[in-house]
Amino acid sequence: MTTTAHPGTNGRGTAGDPGGIREGDGPAPLRGLVWLVWRQHRLVFGVLLAAVAGGAVWCAVLRGQMAGFIDAHHIAGCSQISLDPRCAHTQEAVSAFRETYGPFLRLVEVGLVLLPALIGLFLGAPLIARELEAGTDKLVLTQSVGPLRWLAVKTGLPALIVLASTTALSLVYSWLWQVAGDEVSGFYWYSALGFDALGPVPVAYSLLALAVGVLAGLLQRRTVLSMGVTLAAVVAAQVVLAQLRPYLLPTVTKEFKNGRPAQLADDAWLVGQGDYVRSGAHLADSPCHASPGYEACQRAHDVAGQYMDYHPASHHWPLAWIEAGIVLAGAAVLTVIAFRVMRRRHG
């Protein structure tokens, strides 16, 4: 027994519905919306994915060259000024390493630090603002996809691509930094650029920038204005958290008695220092200054030595995850606000 398909049905559905997808089938409009979002922003997505591929290849080559230089000159763990006897005659080699590879490391750091702002400017801010400004959102919202579903896809696909791309770039740079970070290159983990380029921090700020751009676009409804607001907000967040960073985790205090050299490890982040008296009290502002009567002044104030408050290298990753958690929480709050704004406007 054979089955004859009615004309126009292709043997799969009703007339006028060649794909067999009815108006009430939900997944089809959603799949179409995902494709639409990809088509609309494929240039930015392509640039981001190309940056990941190119950055990974470049960092792999650079890592091999740096590792070969370090091994050939035996300067692993050596800085320009080091108390380690093993590094006694390596100052010239360390200087040559920094002159050769320092600019490349700085370029990668700057790129990762600027990446969140670029994502906010060229992806987050135009994502919704351009639709609202051109009025194309009205056409999409007349289809079977509701406003909240539309916003979810419009933000979800870019968020996934940003998450994957920035995570890959951060991992590649962390892999590169393991070879020459801190002492040899002078690019310490606690520097403003170094901290913002390593681990989860650039990933978190990139997602925050995307969330800021989406909310700014919903509220401002103008692309250029939304870009300005996004840039200002992302830079402000980075600056404020950089100031709060030393206090996200309790510091370690080390005391040096008078007559002993006061020096920390090269990879230690000095946060504060001063004098301490025999009673144990710490004086942030030293009562004595270098002068012919310095020792007499110390005895008069009962100064027993110096103290230093610092973050050791072991604090790097806890501090990074704490800051990233704060930034991601901010991104989540802004995303919730964006959905509430959309619901209030469109029901």
XYZ file of C-alpha atoms in Angstrom:
347
model
C 0.000 0.000 0.000
C 1.427 3.396 -0.983
C 0.793 6.766 0.566
C 0.208 9.704 -1.714
C 1.269 13.109 -0.498
C -1.079 15.987 -1.127
C 0.247 18.743 -3.356
C 2.335 21.300 -1.448
C 2.845 19.089 1.568
C 6.090 17.344 0.537
C 4.604 14.326 2.311
C 5.618 15.839 5.652
C 3.024 18.364 6.719
C 0.025 20.362 5.792
C -0.366 22.536 2.754
C 1.427 25.832 3.088
C 3.735 24.335 5.735
C 6.476 22.576 3.764
C 8.630 21.948 6.787
C 5.868 20.350 8.782
C 6.308 23.016 11.516
C 3.109 24.490 12.778
C 2.713 27.952 14.204
C 2.453 26.552 17.711
C 5.771 24.680 17.522
C 8.070 26.653 19.831
C 11.572 25.409 18.973
C 11.502 26.554 15.329
C 11.187 30.323 16.000
C 13.829 29.998 18.689
C 16.239 28.285 16.320
C 15.545 30.978 13.769
C 16.228 33.684 16.346
C 19.563 32.135 17.301
C 20.522 32.131 13.618
C 19.371 35.749 13.302
C 21.454 36.872 16.295
C 24.480 35.097 14.855
C 23.939 36.750 11.461
C 23.494 40.207 12.986
C 26.695 40.079 15.031
C 28.800 37.624 13.048
C 31.493 40.231 12.388
C 32.129 40.859 16.096
C 31.856 37.145 16.859
C 34.286 36.371 14.051
C 36.820 38.942 15.257
C 36.612 37.564 18.796
C 37.053 33.956 17.691
C 39.892 34.937 15.357
C 41.598 36.726 18.245
C 41.408 33.520 20.269
C 42.923 31.421 17.492
C 45.615 33.948 16.603
C 46.426 34.691 20.242
C 46.777 31.005 21.082
C 49.219 30.372 18.226
C 51.243 33.505 18.956
C 51.453 32.812 22.702
C 52.507 29.206 22.044
C 55.388 30.370 19.835
C 56.347 33.105 22.310
C 56.268 30.679 25.214
C 58.643 28.310 23.450
C 61.088 31.123 22.681
C 61.014 32.475 26.238
C 61.439 29.032 27.793
C 64.435 28.377 25.536
C 66.065 31.685 26.530
C 65.506 31.071 30.252
C 66.907 27.544 30.089
C 69.908 28.574 28.009
C 70.889 31.357 30.428
C 69.802 29.602 33.663
C 67.751 32.574 34.886
C 64.590 30.806 36.079
C 63.353 32.611 39.205
C 66.015 35.331 38.939
C 65.315 39.057 38.980
C 67.581 41.995 38.225
C 68.342 42.402 41.933
C 68.193 39.071 43.757
C 69.577 37.756 47.056
C 69.646 34.219 45.698
C 73.320 33.168 45.264
C 72.275 31.194 42.193
C 71.350 34.468 40.480
C 74.577 36.309 41.327
C 75.759 36.766 37.730
C 72.502 36.749 35.790
C 71.622 40.452 35.822
C 72.766 41.020 32.241
C 70.815 38.001 30.963
C 67.681 39.049 32.850
C 67.948 42.553 31.395
C 68.332 41.105 27.899
C 65.277 38.909 28.440
C 63.177 41.874 29.534
C 64.287 44.007 26.603
C 63.527 41.204 24.143
C 60.249 39.799 25.434
C 58.904 42.513 27.739
C 57.122 44.471 24.968
C 55.343 41.316 23.763
C 54.140 40.451 27.261
C 52.956 44.018 27.773
C 51.044 43.904 24.497
C 49.164 40.772 25.600
C 48.405 42.275 29.001
C 47.092 45.523 27.535
C 44.931 43.597 25.073
C 43.320 41.505 27.821
C 42.761 44.542 30.045
C 41.098 46.473 27.202
C 39.066 43.478 26.037
C 36.098 43.995 28.429
C 35.690 47.613 27.363
C 35.869 46.618 23.683
C 33.257 43.902 24.224
C 30.988 46.368 25.981
C 31.458 48.992 23.250
C 31.094 46.921 20.106
C 28.899 44.038 21.277
C 27.053 44.840 24.498
C 25.919 48.406 23.819
C 24.715 47.913 20.197
C 23.141 44.534 20.977
C 19.761 45.954 22.024
C 20.159 49.695 21.440
C 20.528 49.265 17.681
C 17.314 47.207 17.500
C 15.375 49.780 19.531
C 16.832 52.712 17.624
C 15.952 51.212 14.235
C 12.591 49.849 15.383
C 13.394 46.319 14.196
C 12.494 44.955 17.629
C 8.818 45.542 16.834
C 9.012 43.184 13.851
C 10.650 40.423 15.894
C 8.250 40.787 18.818
C 5.235 40.370 16.524
C 6.396 36.800 15.857
C 5.732 33.836 18.106
C 8.812 34.581 20.242
C 7.934 36.644 23.311
C 9.957 39.651 24.540
C 11.661 37.812 27.397
C 12.571 34.925 25.134
C 13.888 37.369 22.550
C 16.048 39.099 25.162
C 17.273 35.759 26.480
C 18.512 34.676 23.049
C 19.847 38.138 22.180
C 21.999 38.119 25.316
C 22.524 34.383 25.822
C 24.337 33.592 22.581
C 26.760 36.546 22.890
C 27.339 35.688 26.551
C 28.288 32.113 25.652
C 30.680 33.286 22.935
C 32.218 35.918 25.216
C 32.591 33.379 28.029
C 34.276 30.806 25.791
C 36.528 33.311 24.015
C 37.746 35.231 27.061
C 38.272 32.025 29.039
C 40.422 30.629 26.245
C 42.455 33.847 25.968
C 42.945 34.034 29.730
C 44.064 30.399 29.909
C 46.525 30.911 27.074
C 48.028 33.984 28.734
C 48.207 32.246 32.123
C 50.031 29.378 30.395
C 52.457 31.877 28.865
C 52.895 33.761 32.133
C 53.838 30.570 34.016
C 57.128 30.515 32.105
C 58.279 34.087 32.677
C 55.896 35.754 35.118
C 57.079 37.646 38.193
C 60.856 37.699 38.739
C 62.379 37.118 35.291
C 60.131 39.437 33.297
C 59.327 41.923 36.055
C 55.614 41.452 35.224
C 54.365 40.701 38.706
C 50.987 39.176 39.446
C 49.876 42.116 41.573
C 50.525 44.825 38.977
C 47.464 46.657 37.709
C 47.747 45.151 34.238
C 48.968 41.729 35.315
C 46.171 41.080 37.796
C 43.460 42.179 35.356
C 44.870 39.929 32.620
C 45.248 36.681 34.571
C 42.789 33.961 35.560
C 39.059 34.618 35.916
C 39.345 38.412 36.211
C 39.244 39.355 32.490
C 36.456 36.817 31.930
C 34.323 38.319 34.700
C 34.861 41.897 33.521
C 33.978 40.925 29.944
C 30.648 39.464 31.055
C 30.040 42.552 33.193
C 30.721 44.782 30.192
C 28.228 42.795 28.123
C 25.574 43.130 30.846
C 26.244 46.858 31.231
C 25.930 47.370 27.483
C 22.640 45.464 27.273
C 21.079 47.395 30.150
C 22.379 50.724 28.845
C 20.877 49.951 25.441
C 17.508 49.096 26.952
C 17.425 52.288 29.002
C 19.029 54.749 26.578
C 17.638 53.324 23.307
C 20.474 55.063 21.418
C 23.545 53.187 20.244
C 26.195 55.904 20.541
C 24.924 57.092 23.913
C 24.824 53.512 25.183
C 28.408 52.970 24.067
C 29.559 56.015 26.040
C 27.712 54.934 29.163
C 29.076 51.399 28.858
C 32.671 52.542 28.464
C 32.427 54.872 31.468
C 30.798 52.199 33.657
C 33.309 49.463 32.785
C 36.325 51.721 33.365
C 34.828 52.944 36.646
C 34.266 49.365 37.835
C 37.858 48.407 37.020
C 39.286 51.456 38.780
C 37.140 51.116 41.912
C 37.822 47.411 42.365
C 41.538 47.964 41.766
C 41.494 50.312 44.761
C 39.574 47.801 46.898
C 41.672 44.797 45.777
C 44.301 44.896 48.574
C 41.534 44.640 51.191
C 39.610 41.706 49.719
C 41.798 39.323 51.734
C 43.641 39.883 55.047
C 47.298 40.696 54.567
C 50.275 38.924 56.122
C 52.482 40.960 58.465
C 56.207 40.435 58.815
C 58.367 42.213 61.388
C 62.063 43.042 61.022
C 64.041 43.938 64.131
C 66.375 46.910 64.040
C 69.628 45.970 62.342
C 68.040 43.355 60.089
C 67.444 44.093 56.383
C 63.742 44.652 55.696
C 63.074 42.846 52.438
C 60.280 40.667 51.097
C 60.267 38.110 48.318
C 60.230 39.614 44.834
C 56.729 38.275 44.163
C 55.244 39.662 47.387
C 52.771 42.539 47.075
C 53.675 45.200 49.643
C 50.502 46.907 50.884
C 51.695 48.874 53.913
C 54.706 49.357 56.168
C 55.920 51.305 59.154
C 57.610 50.967 62.535
C 56.606 48.904 65.532
C 57.442 49.594 69.167
C 58.461 47.116 71.848
C 54.905 46.918 73.145
C 53.907 45.484 69.768
C 51.953 48.512 68.515
C 52.349 49.369 64.838
C 52.996 52.953 63.725
C 51.935 53.529 60.139
C 53.659 56.921 60.132
C 57.230 56.563 61.325
C 58.137 59.121 64.000
C 61.737 59.096 62.783
C 63.270 59.881 59.435
C 66.695 59.175 58.029
C 69.002 61.752 59.597
C 72.110 61.904 61.778
C 69.844 61.524 64.840
C 67.793 58.617 63.413
C 68.937 55.951 65.886
C 68.542 58.284 68.845
C 65.019 59.113 67.678
C 64.145 55.416 67.458
C 65.388 54.791 70.988
C 63.431 57.784 72.249
C 60.213 56.404 70.740
C 60.997 52.815 71.783
C 61.004 51.646 68.143
C 61.978 47.978 67.937
C 61.973 47.589 64.154
C 59.960 47.751 60.948
C 56.890 45.841 59.823
C 55.467 45.159 56.393
C 51.909 44.202 55.462
C 51.845 42.225 52.228
C 50.089 39.645 50.100
C 52.298 36.647 49.282
C 52.127 35.023 45.858
C 49.826 32.357 47.353
C 47.133 35.059 47.713
C 46.982 35.661 43.980
C 44.316 33.134 43.023
C 42.089 33.663 46.107
C 42.127 37.413 45.434
C 41.407 36.818 41.741
C 38.433 34.564 42.436
C 37.023 36.915 45.080
C 37.176 39.884 42.731
C 35.801 37.844 39.834
C 32.937 36.696 42.060
C 32.069 40.292 42.942
C 32.140 41.310 39.286
C 30.013 38.326 38.200
C 27.495 39.108 40.927
C 27.254 42.638 39.534
C 26.749 41.251 36.024
C 23.980 38.948 37.294
C 22.206 41.848 39.029
C 22.344 43.984 35.881
C 20.990 41.100 33.804
C 18.051 40.633 36.167
C 17.339 44.364 35.980
C 17.419 44.214 32.167
C 14.814 41.440 32.123
C 12.627 43.363 34.574
C 12.806 46.423 32.332
C 11.836 44.322 29.318
C 8.933 42.740 31.186
C 7.669 46.117 32.379
C 7.725 47.547 28.865
C 6.280 44.600 26.958
C 4.447 42.572 29.570
